[in-house]
Amino acid sequence: MAEGDGASRVALVTGAARGIGRGIAERLAADGLDVAVNDVEDNEGELTEVAESIRKAGRRAAAVPADVSDPEAVEGMVRRVADELGQLNVMVANAGVAEVKALLDLSPDDWNRMMAINLRGVFLCYQEAARQMIRQGTGGKIIGAASIVAYRPFPMLGHYSVAKWGVRGLTQAAAMEWAEHNITVNAYCPGIVGTDMWDLIDEGLAEHEGLQKGEAIEKYSDLIALGRVEEPRDVAAFVSYLASKDSDYMTGQSVMIDGGIQFS
Ligand code: NAD
């Protein structure tokens, strides 16, 4: 099935039970794509709700729980999307975790868990999506979650920053290798988005810096030129562009969408 032959384009968004992923899934549905949503099995209830909101918006939806760090689970997830929605045109490898810990306190297990989800998980999603798009012969759009810390790490988020830096490198390598298949690969780099992830970061930084709950996010928000904390819809609007034909001539880029914290 070729893109543009009348069939709806299909997107898969990982880590979509809440936060940025949910915002992206709902935005892509509003853009007219059918959307499959993924998250860990523990969040299946929330995932079903997101799928329901996509159906209410008039699009087809599928809920495909899987752990993105598990190669077999990722393969099964992409196969299910192709079976249930017909094809895969846009992969958004959004799932990720954060952990606030000093480099001196990190255990090898802390390091491995971070890399398994935030870097290997993105790699596995990129790879399975590319295999599916190549089988279809349609080309497609592969999009990953990096971060401003892919350009300048945050202290106390060292391993997280390294994983996001890795996503930037992976995005460049994949863009080079898959251009011949008409697949573009780009990443978005949010700044400080008011989600559950930042609640966790705020708590960890507050403990480290002797601040009250809410004070760390307030302190770091002073860095934002546009003067407000980012919302999932701000990220989703940019991902909407990356998923659209308007970005056809763009590949290998990791672009900051952060209200003006870092400048490229
Ligand atoms: P969040 O914690 O609110 O949501 C992340 C979702 O990913 C959760 O629903 C979680 O269950 C899911 N997830 C975690 N591990 C998974 C796994 N192994 N398999 C499948 N799903 C898994 O976080 P968010 O703020 O919405 O962040 C989304 C993405 O954006 C992440 O990759 C994050 O690193 C990145 N990001 C966030 C910010 C921010 O300020 N919040 C900034 C830059 C980048």
mmCIF file of C-alpha atoms and ligand atoms in Angstrom:
data_model
loop_
_atom_site.group_PDB
_atom_site.id
_atom_site.type_symbol
_atom_site.label_atom_id
_atom_site.label_comp_id
_atom_site.label_asym_id
_atom_site.label_seq_id
_atom_site.Cartn_x
_atom_site.Cartn_y
_atom_site.Cartn_z
ATOM 1 C CA MET A 1 0.000 0.000 0.000
ATOM 2 C CA ALA A 2 1.526 3.321 -0.998
ATOM 3 C CA GLU A 3 1.184 6.529 0.942
ATOM 4 C CA GLY A 4 -1.303 8.931 -0.572
ATOM 5 C CA ASP A 5 -3.427 6.265 -2.314
ATOM 6 C CA GLY A 6 -6.459 7.166 -0.233
ATOM 7 C CA ALA A 7 -5.646 5.098 2.850
ATOM 8 C CA SER A 8 -5.108 6.992 6.107
ATOM 9 C CA ARG A 9 -1.537 7.327 7.273
ATOM 10 C CA VAL A 10 -0.830 5.437 10.483
ATOM 11 C CA ALA A 11 1.333 6.638 13.380
ATOM 12 C CA LEU A 12 2.632 4.736 16.402
ATOM 13 C CA VAL A 13 3.525 6.776 19.511
ATOM 14 C CA THR A 14 5.379 5.098 22.393
ATOM 15 C CA GLY A 15 5.044 6.219 26.006
ATOM 16 C CA ALA A 16 1.632 7.666 25.110
ATOM 17 C CA ALA A 17 -0.378 6.908 28.272
ATOM 18 C CA ARG A 18 0.331 10.436 29.547
ATOM 19 C CA GLY A 19 2.451 13.567 29.177
ATOM 20 C CA ILE A 20 4.155 14.478 25.909
ATOM 21 C CA GLY A 21 3.337 11.135 24.246
ATOM 22 C CA ARG A 22 -0.385 11.541 24.884
ATOM 23 C CA GLY A 23 -0.218 15.112 23.566
ATOM 24 C CA ILE A 24 1.506 13.910 20.387
ATOM 25 C CA ALA A 25 -0.946 11.027 19.840
ATOM 26 C CA GLU A 26 -3.966 13.324 20.185
ATOM 27 C CA ARG A 27 -2.399 15.971 17.932
ATOM 28 C CA LEU A 28 -1.615 13.446 15.173
ATOM 29 C CA ALA A 29 -5.202 12.172 15.374
ATOM 30 C CA ALA A 30 -6.450 15.765 15.025
ATOM 31 C CA ASP A 31 -4.165 16.039 11.975
ATOM 32 C CA GLY A 32 -6.077 13.122 10.402
ATOM 33 C CA LEU A 33 -3.770 10.185 11.091
ATOM 34 C CA ASP A 34 -4.880 6.872 12.567
ATOM 35 C CA VAL A 35 -2.873 6.355 15.742
ATOM 36 C CA ALA A 36 -1.584 3.358 17.697
ATOM 37 C CA VAL A 37 -0.532 4.138 21.255
ATOM 38 C CA ASN A 38 1.999 2.249 23.341
ATOM 39 C CA ASP A 39 3.032 2.270 26.988
ATOM 40 C CA VAL A 40 4.055 -0.276 29.627
ATOM 41 C CA GLU A 41 1.444 -2.903 30.555
ATOM 42 C CA ASP A 42 0.943 -1.333 34.020
ATOM 43 C CA ASN A 43 -0.516 1.740 32.280
ATOM 44 C CA GLU A 44 -2.953 -0.186 30.087
ATOM 45 C CA GLY A 45 -5.974 1.583 31.668
ATOM 46 C CA GLU A 46 -4.701 5.068 30.749
ATOM 47 C CA LEU A 47 -3.634 3.775 27.338
ATOM 48 C CA THR A 48 -7.155 2.516 26.618
ATOM 49 C CA GLU A 49 -8.484 5.990 27.544
ATOM 50 C CA VAL A 50 -6.104 7.665 25.079
ATOM 51 C CA ALA A 51 -7.146 5.215 22.345
ATOM 52 C CA GLU A 52 -10.788 6.046 23.140
ATOM 53 C CA SER A 53 -10.138 9.802 22.836
ATOM 54 C CA ILE A 54 -8.544 9.188 19.409
ATOM 55 C CA ARG A 55 -11.626 7.233 18.277
ATOM 56 C CA LYS A 56 -13.848 10.067 19.547
ATOM 57 C CA ALA A 57 -11.825 12.388 17.294
ATOM 58 C CA GLY A 58 -12.975 10.211 14.372
ATOM 59 C CA ARG A 59 -9.751 8.268 13.758
ATOM 60 C CA ARG A 60 -8.937 4.590 14.085
ATOM 61 C CA ALA A 61 -6.841 3.683 17.131
ATOM 62 C CA ALA A 62 -5.061 0.700 18.641
ATOM 63 C CA ALA A 63 -3.579 0.256 22.118
ATOM 64 C CA VAL A 64 -0.373 -1.782 21.939
ATOM 65 C CA PRO A 65 1.252 -2.156 25.363
ATOM 66 C CA ALA A 66 4.899 -3.264 25.296
ATOM 67 C CA ASP A 67 8.192 -2.535 27.023
ATOM 68 C CA VAL A 68 10.251 -0.655 24.421
ATOM 69 C CA SER A 69 13.514 -1.973 25.864
ATOM 70 C CA ASP A 70 12.515 -5.563 24.961
ATOM 71 C CA PRO A 71 13.377 -6.468 21.327
ATOM 72 C CA GLU A 72 10.710 -9.179 20.984
ATOM 73 C CA ALA A 73 8.046 -6.934 22.495
ATOM 74 C CA VAL A 74 8.926 -4.129 20.069
ATOM 75 C CA GLU A 75 8.809 -6.493 17.100
ATOM 76 C CA GLY A 76 5.390 -7.766 18.248
ATOM 77 C CA MET A 77 4.144 -4.200 18.797
ATOM 78 C CA VAL A 78 4.994 -3.096 15.244
ATOM 79 C CA ARG A 79 3.506 -6.298 13.792
ATOM 80 C CA ARG A 80 0.254 -5.655 15.705
ATOM 81 C CA VAL A 81 0.053 -2.088 14.411
ATOM 82 C CA ALA A 82 0.526 -3.283 10.818
ATOM 83 C CA ASP A 83 -2.065 -6.065 11.320
ATOM 84 C CA GLU A 84 -4.678 -3.890 13.058
ATOM 85 C CA LEU A 85 -4.266 -0.577 11.197
ATOM 86 C CA GLY A 86 -2.871 -1.823 7.881
ATOM 87 C CA GLN A 87 0.546 -0.152 7.762
ATOM 88 C CA LEU A 88 2.980 2.098 9.628
ATOM 89 C CA ASN A 89 3.941 5.508 8.246
ATOM 90 C CA VAL A 90 5.077 7.503 11.282
ATOM 91 C CA MET A 91 6.975 6.132 14.302
ATOM 92 C CA VAL A 92 7.343 8.428 17.311
ATOM 93 C CA ALA A 93 9.835 6.837 19.746
ATOM 94 C CA ASN A 94 8.807 8.971 22.699
ATOM 95 C CA ALA A 95 8.923 6.610 25.710
ATOM 96 C CA GLY A 96 11.546 7.481 28.289
ATOM 97 C CA VAL A 97 12.347 7.625 31.993
ATOM 98 C CA ALA A 98 14.291 10.108 34.122
ATOM 99 C CA GLU A 99 16.372 9.615 37.247
ATOM 100 C CA VAL A 100 18.071 12.327 39.318
ATOM 101 C CA LYS A 101 21.370 10.953 40.617
ATOM 102 C CA ALA A 102 24.968 12.206 40.842
ATOM 103 C CA LEU A 103 27.462 10.468 38.554
ATOM 104 C CA LEU A 104 29.444 9.459 41.650
ATOM 105 C CA ASP A 105 26.417 7.607 43.053
ATOM 106 C CA LEU A 106 25.335 5.805 39.857
ATOM 107 C CA SER A 107 25.501 2.015 39.976
ATOM 108 C CA PRO A 108 26.109 -0.044 36.824
ATOM 109 C CA ASP A 109 22.458 -1.152 37.082
ATOM 110 C CA ASP A 110 21.265 2.500 37.146
ATOM 111 C CA TRP A 111 23.346 3.130 34.025
ATOM 112 C CA ASN A 112 22.094 0.002 32.234
ATOM 113 C CA ARG A 113 18.425 0.671 32.994
ATOM 114 C CA MET A 114 18.692 4.228 31.667
ATOM 115 C CA MET A 115 20.430 3.127 28.466
ATOM 116 C CA ALA A 116 18.055 0.156 27.985
ATOM 117 C CA ILE A 117 14.926 2.331 27.932
ATOM 118 C CA ASN A 118 16.068 5.758 26.710
ATOM 119 C CA LEU A 119 18.637 4.699 24.104
ATOM 120 C CA ARG A 120 18.260 1.002 23.208
ATOM 121 C CA GLY A 121 14.461 1.416 23.373
ATOM 122 C CA VAL A 122 14.619 4.244 20.827
ATOM 123 C CA PHE A 123 17.004 2.206 18.650
ATOM 124 C CA LEU A 124 14.694 -0.842 18.687
ATOM 125 C CA CYS A 125 11.670 1.303 17.780
ATOM 126 C CA TYR A 126 13.596 3.043 14.976
ATOM 127 C CA GLN A 127 14.864 -0.302 13.624
ATOM 128 C CA GLU A 128 11.535 -2.184 13.697
ATOM 129 C CA ALA A 129 9.716 0.794 12.183
ATOM 130 C CA ALA A 130 12.290 1.076 9.386
ATOM 131 C CA ARG A 131 12.025 -2.668 8.657
ATOM 132 C CA GLN A 132 8.236 -2.356 8.408
ATOM 133 C CA MET A 133 8.419 0.748 6.177
ATOM 134 C CA ILE A 134 10.951 -0.972 3.899
ATOM 135 C CA ARG A 135 8.685 -4.070 3.652
ATOM 136 C CA GLN A 136 5.781 -1.789 2.713
ATOM 137 C CA GLY A 137 7.894 0.114 0.187
ATOM 138 C CA THR A 138 6.244 3.345 1.311
ATOM 139 C CA GLY A 139 9.041 5.252 2.994
ATOM 140 C CA GLY A 140 8.016 7.028 6.173
ATOM 141 C CA LYS A 141 8.838 9.320 9.055
ATOM 142 C CA ILE A 142 10.793 8.194 12.095
ATOM 143 C CA ILE A 143 10.870 10.625 15.004
ATOM 144 C CA GLY A 144 12.608 10.303 18.379
ATOM 145 C CA ALA A 145 12.537 12.000 21.772
ATOM 146 C CA ALA A 146 15.855 13.658 22.541
ATOM 147 C CA SER A 147 16.083 16.715 24.825
ATOM 148 C CA ILE A 148 17.981 19.954 25.320
ATOM 149 C CA VAL A 149 20.365 17.814 27.403
ATOM 150 C CA ALA A 150 21.419 16.170 24.114
ATOM 151 C CA TYR A 151 23.296 19.455 23.550
ATOM 152 C CA ARG A 152 24.218 20.498 27.124
ATOM 153 C CA PRO A 153 23.775 18.020 29.980
ATOM 154 C CA PHE A 154 22.052 18.909 33.236
ATOM 155 C CA PRO A 155 24.116 18.058 36.309
ATOM 156 C CA MET A 156 22.445 15.271 38.367
ATOM 157 C CA LEU A 157 20.929 13.956 35.122
ATOM 158 C CA GLY A 158 24.244 12.660 33.719
ATOM 159 C CA HIS A 159 23.213 9.211 32.487
ATOM 160 C CA TYR A 160 19.891 10.598 31.214
ATOM 161 C CA SER A 161 21.820 13.272 29.299
ATOM 162 C CA VAL A 162 24.193 10.699 27.781
ATOM 163 C CA ALA A 163 21.248 8.596 26.579
ATOM 164 C CA LYS A 164 19.611 11.640 24.955
ATOM 165 C CA TRP A 165 22.965 12.619 23.399
ATOM 166 C CA GLY A 166 22.996 9.070 22.004
ATOM 167 C CA VAL A 167 19.529 9.541 20.512
ATOM 168 C CA ARG A 168 20.925 12.546 18.620
ATOM 169 C CA GLY A 169 23.768 10.419 17.201
ATOM 170 C CA LEU A 170 21.461 7.524 16.369
ATOM 171 C CA THR A 171 19.106 9.915 14.575
ATOM 172 C CA GLN A 172 21.976 11.148 12.372
ATOM 173 C CA ALA A 173 23.227 7.621 11.557
ATOM 174 C CA ALA A 174 19.733 6.300 10.792
ATOM 175 C CA ALA A 175 19.001 9.318 8.572
ATOM 176 C CA MET A 176 22.087 8.496 6.498
ATOM 177 C CA GLU A 177 21.376 4.766 6.204
ATOM 178 C CA TRP A 178 17.644 4.950 5.489
ATOM 179 C CA ALA A 179 17.475 7.936 3.130
ATOM 180 C CA GLU A 180 17.654 5.499 0.187
ATOM 181 C CA HIS A 181 14.383 3.971 1.442
ATOM 182 C CA ASN A 182 12.701 7.383 1.513
ATOM 183 C CA ILE A 183 12.624 7.343 5.306
ATOM 184 C CA THR A 184 13.436 10.570 7.142
ATOM 185 C CA VAL A 185 14.650 10.460 10.745
ATOM 186 C CA ASN A 186 14.528 13.467 13.079
ATOM 187 C CA ALA A 187 14.326 14.119 16.814
ATOM 188 C CA TYR A 188 12.659 16.735 19.000
ATOM 189 C CA CYS A 189 14.466 18.298 21.952
ATOM 190 C CA PRO A 190 12.009 19.675 24.518
ATOM 191 C CA GLY A 191 13.137 21.860 27.405
ATOM 192 C CA ILE A 192 11.188 21.894 30.672
ATOM 193 C CA VAL A 193 7.755 20.368 30.093
ATOM 194 C CA GLY A 194 5.291 20.261 32.998
ATOM 195 C CA THR A 195 4.656 16.502 33.079
ATOM 196 C CA ASP A 196 5.001 13.724 35.675
ATOM 197 C CA MET A 197 8.623 13.407 34.545
ATOM 198 C CA TRP A 198 9.416 16.951 35.694
ATOM 199 C CA ASP A 199 7.590 16.335 38.997
ATOM 200 C CA LEU A 200 10.102 13.551 39.578
ATOM 201 C CA ILE A 201 13.054 15.709 38.484
ATOM 202 C CA ASP A 202 11.834 18.593 40.661
ATOM 203 C CA GLU A 203 11.624 16.284 43.673
ATOM 204 C CA GLY A 204 15.124 14.871 43.068
ATOM 205 C CA LEU A 205 16.760 18.261 42.481
ATOM 206 C CA ALA A 206 14.943 19.792 45.460
ATOM 207 C CA GLU A 207 16.321 17.055 47.716
ATOM 208 C CA HIS A 208 19.842 17.584 46.357
ATOM 209 C CA GLU A 209 19.747 21.391 46.503
ATOM 210 C CA GLY A 210 17.813 21.716 49.789
ATOM 211 C CA LEU A 211 14.759 23.284 48.120
ATOM 212 C CA GLN A 212 11.029 22.850 48.687
ATOM 213 C CA LYS A 213 8.822 20.914 46.273
ATOM 214 C CA GLY A 214 8.151 23.092 43.216
ATOM 215 C CA GLU A 215 11.152 25.363 43.810
ATOM 216 C CA ALA A 216 13.563 23.494 41.521
ATOM 217 C CA ILE A 217 11.251 23.696 38.471
ATOM 218 C CA GLU A 218 10.680 27.376 39.293
ATOM 219 C CA LYS A 219 14.439 27.994 39.475
ATOM 220 C CA TYR A 220 15.160 26.199 36.190
ATOM 221 C CA SER A 221 12.183 27.889 34.526
ATOM 222 C CA ASP A 222 14.005 31.214 34.930
ATOM 223 C CA LEU A 223 16.175 29.959 32.052
ATOM 224 C CA ILE A 224 13.210 29.988 29.626
ATOM 225 C CA ALA A 225 13.272 33.094 27.410
ATOM 226 C CA LEU A 226 9.547 32.843 26.651
ATOM 227 C CA GLY A 227 8.844 32.902 30.377
ATOM 228 C CA ARG A 228 6.564 29.887 30.844
ATOM 229 C CA VAL A 229 6.935 26.166 31.391
ATOM 230 C CA GLU A 230 6.483 24.134 28.194
ATOM 231 C CA GLU A 231 3.292 22.125 27.663
ATOM 232 C CA PRO A 232 2.892 18.805 25.782
ATOM 233 C CA ARG A 233 0.959 20.648 23.057
ATOM 234 C CA ASP A 234 4.036 22.817 22.334
ATOM 235 C CA VAL A 235 6.065 19.675 21.591
ATOM 236 C CA ALA A 236 3.165 18.027 19.752
ATOM 237 C CA ALA A 237 2.843 20.978 17.351
ATOM 238 C CA PHE A 238 6.452 20.481 16.245
ATOM 239 C CA VAL A 239 6.086 16.700 15.993
ATOM 240 C CA SER A 240 3.018 17.324 13.829
ATOM 241 C CA TYR A 241 5.324 19.137 11.387
ATOM 242 C CA LEU A 242 7.940 16.359 11.530
ATOM 243 C CA ALA A 243 5.204 13.813 10.760
ATOM 244 C CA SER A 244 3.847 15.837 7.841
ATOM 245 C CA LYS A 245 4.886 16.122 4.196
ATOM 246 C CA ASP A 246 6.056 19.676 4.933
ATOM 247 C CA SER A 247 9.194 18.233 6.553
ATOM 248 C CA ASP A 248 10.012 15.905 3.622
ATOM 249 C CA TYR A 249 13.347 17.645 2.923
ATOM 250 C CA MET A 250 14.534 17.505 6.537
ATOM 251 C CA THR A 251 16.452 14.544 7.956
ATOM 252 C CA GLY A 252 19.039 13.782 10.644
ATOM 253 C CA GLN A 253 18.136 16.829 12.721
ATOM 254 C CA SER A 254 17.567 17.092 16.473
ATOM 255 C CA VAL A 255 15.733 20.352 16.959
ATOM 256 C CA MET A 256 15.274 22.301 20.159
ATOM 257 C CA ILE A 257 11.689 23.237 20.960
ATOM 258 C CA ASP A 258 12.267 24.686 24.432
ATOM 259 C CA GLY A 259 10.976 28.262 24.667
ATOM 260 C CA GLY A 260 14.530 29.555 24.291
ATOM 261 C CA ILE A 261 16.774 27.779 26.821
ATOM 262 C CA GLN A 262 19.491 26.547 24.444
ATOM 263 C CA PHE A 263 20.292 28.060 21.056
ATOM 264 C CA SER A 264 21.615 25.982 18.162
HETATM 265 P P1 NAD B 1 6.329 10.974 31.357
HETATM 266 O O1 NAD B 1 7.104 10.289 32.423
HETATM 267 O O2 NAD B 1 5.206 11.850 31.753
HETATM 268 O O3 NAD B 1 5.797 9.915 30.283
HETATM 269 C C1 NAD B 1 6.643 8.936 29.751
HETATM 270 C C2 NAD B 1 5.815 7.716 29.408
HETATM 271 O O4 NAD B 1 6.721 6.706 28.913
HETATM 272 C C3 NAD B 1 5.118 7.114 30.641
HETATM 273 O O5 NAD B 1 3.747 6.917 30.383
HETATM 274 C C4 NAD B 1 5.876 5.810 30.875
HETATM 275 O O6 NAD B 1 5.066 4.776 31.433
HETATM 276 C C5 NAD B 1 6.343 5.461 29.461
HETATM 277 N N1 NAD B 1 7.449 4.508 29.491
HETATM 278 C C6 NAD B 1 8.507 4.499 30.344
HETATM 279 N N2 NAD B 1 9.281 3.420 30.107
HETATM 280 C C7 NAD B 1 8.687 2.722 29.095
HETATM 281 C C8 NAD B 1 8.999 1.518 28.437
HETATM 282 N N3 NAD B 1 10.078 0.799 28.787
HETATM 283 N N4 NAD B 1 8.171 1.078 27.439
HETATM 284 C C9 NAD B 1 7.074 1.799 27.099
HETATM 285 N N5 NAD B 1 6.716 2.949 27.717
HETATM 286 C C10 NAD B 1 7.517 3.408 28.702
HETATM 287 O O7 NAD B 1 7.421 11.796 30.515
HETATM 288 P P2 NAD B 1 7.242 12.997 29.459
HETATM 289 O O8 NAD B 1 7.648 14.247 30.138
HETATM 290 O O9 NAD B 1 5.933 12.908 28.777
HETATM 291 O O10 NAD B 1 8.445 12.632 28.445
HETATM 292 C C11 NAD B 1 8.257 12.009 27.178
HETATM 293 C C12 NAD B 1 9.591 11.959 26.452
HETATM 294 O O11 NAD B 1 10.104 13.286 26.288
HETATM 295 C C13 NAD B 1 10.676 11.191 27.210
HETATM 296 O O12 NAD B 1 11.502 10.486 26.320
HETATM 297 C C14 NAD B 1 11.454 12.286 27.893
HETATM 298 O O13 NAD B 1 12.766 11.886 28.207
HETATM 299 C C15 NAD B 1 11.404 13.371 26.843
HETATM 300 N N6 NAD B 1 11.623 14.717 27.384
HETATM 301 C C16 NAD B 1 10.841 15.211 28.386
HETATM 302 C C17 NAD B 1 11.094 16.491 28.883
HETATM 303 C C18 NAD B 1 10.284 17.097 29.999
HETATM 304 O O14 NAD B 1 10.621 18.206 30.416
HETATM 305 N N7 NAD B 1 9.232 16.475 30.518
HETATM 306 C C19 NAD B 1 12.143 17.246 28.355
HETATM 307 C C20 NAD B 1 12.919 16.722 27.323
HETATM 308 C C21 NAD B 1 12.650 15.440 26.844
#
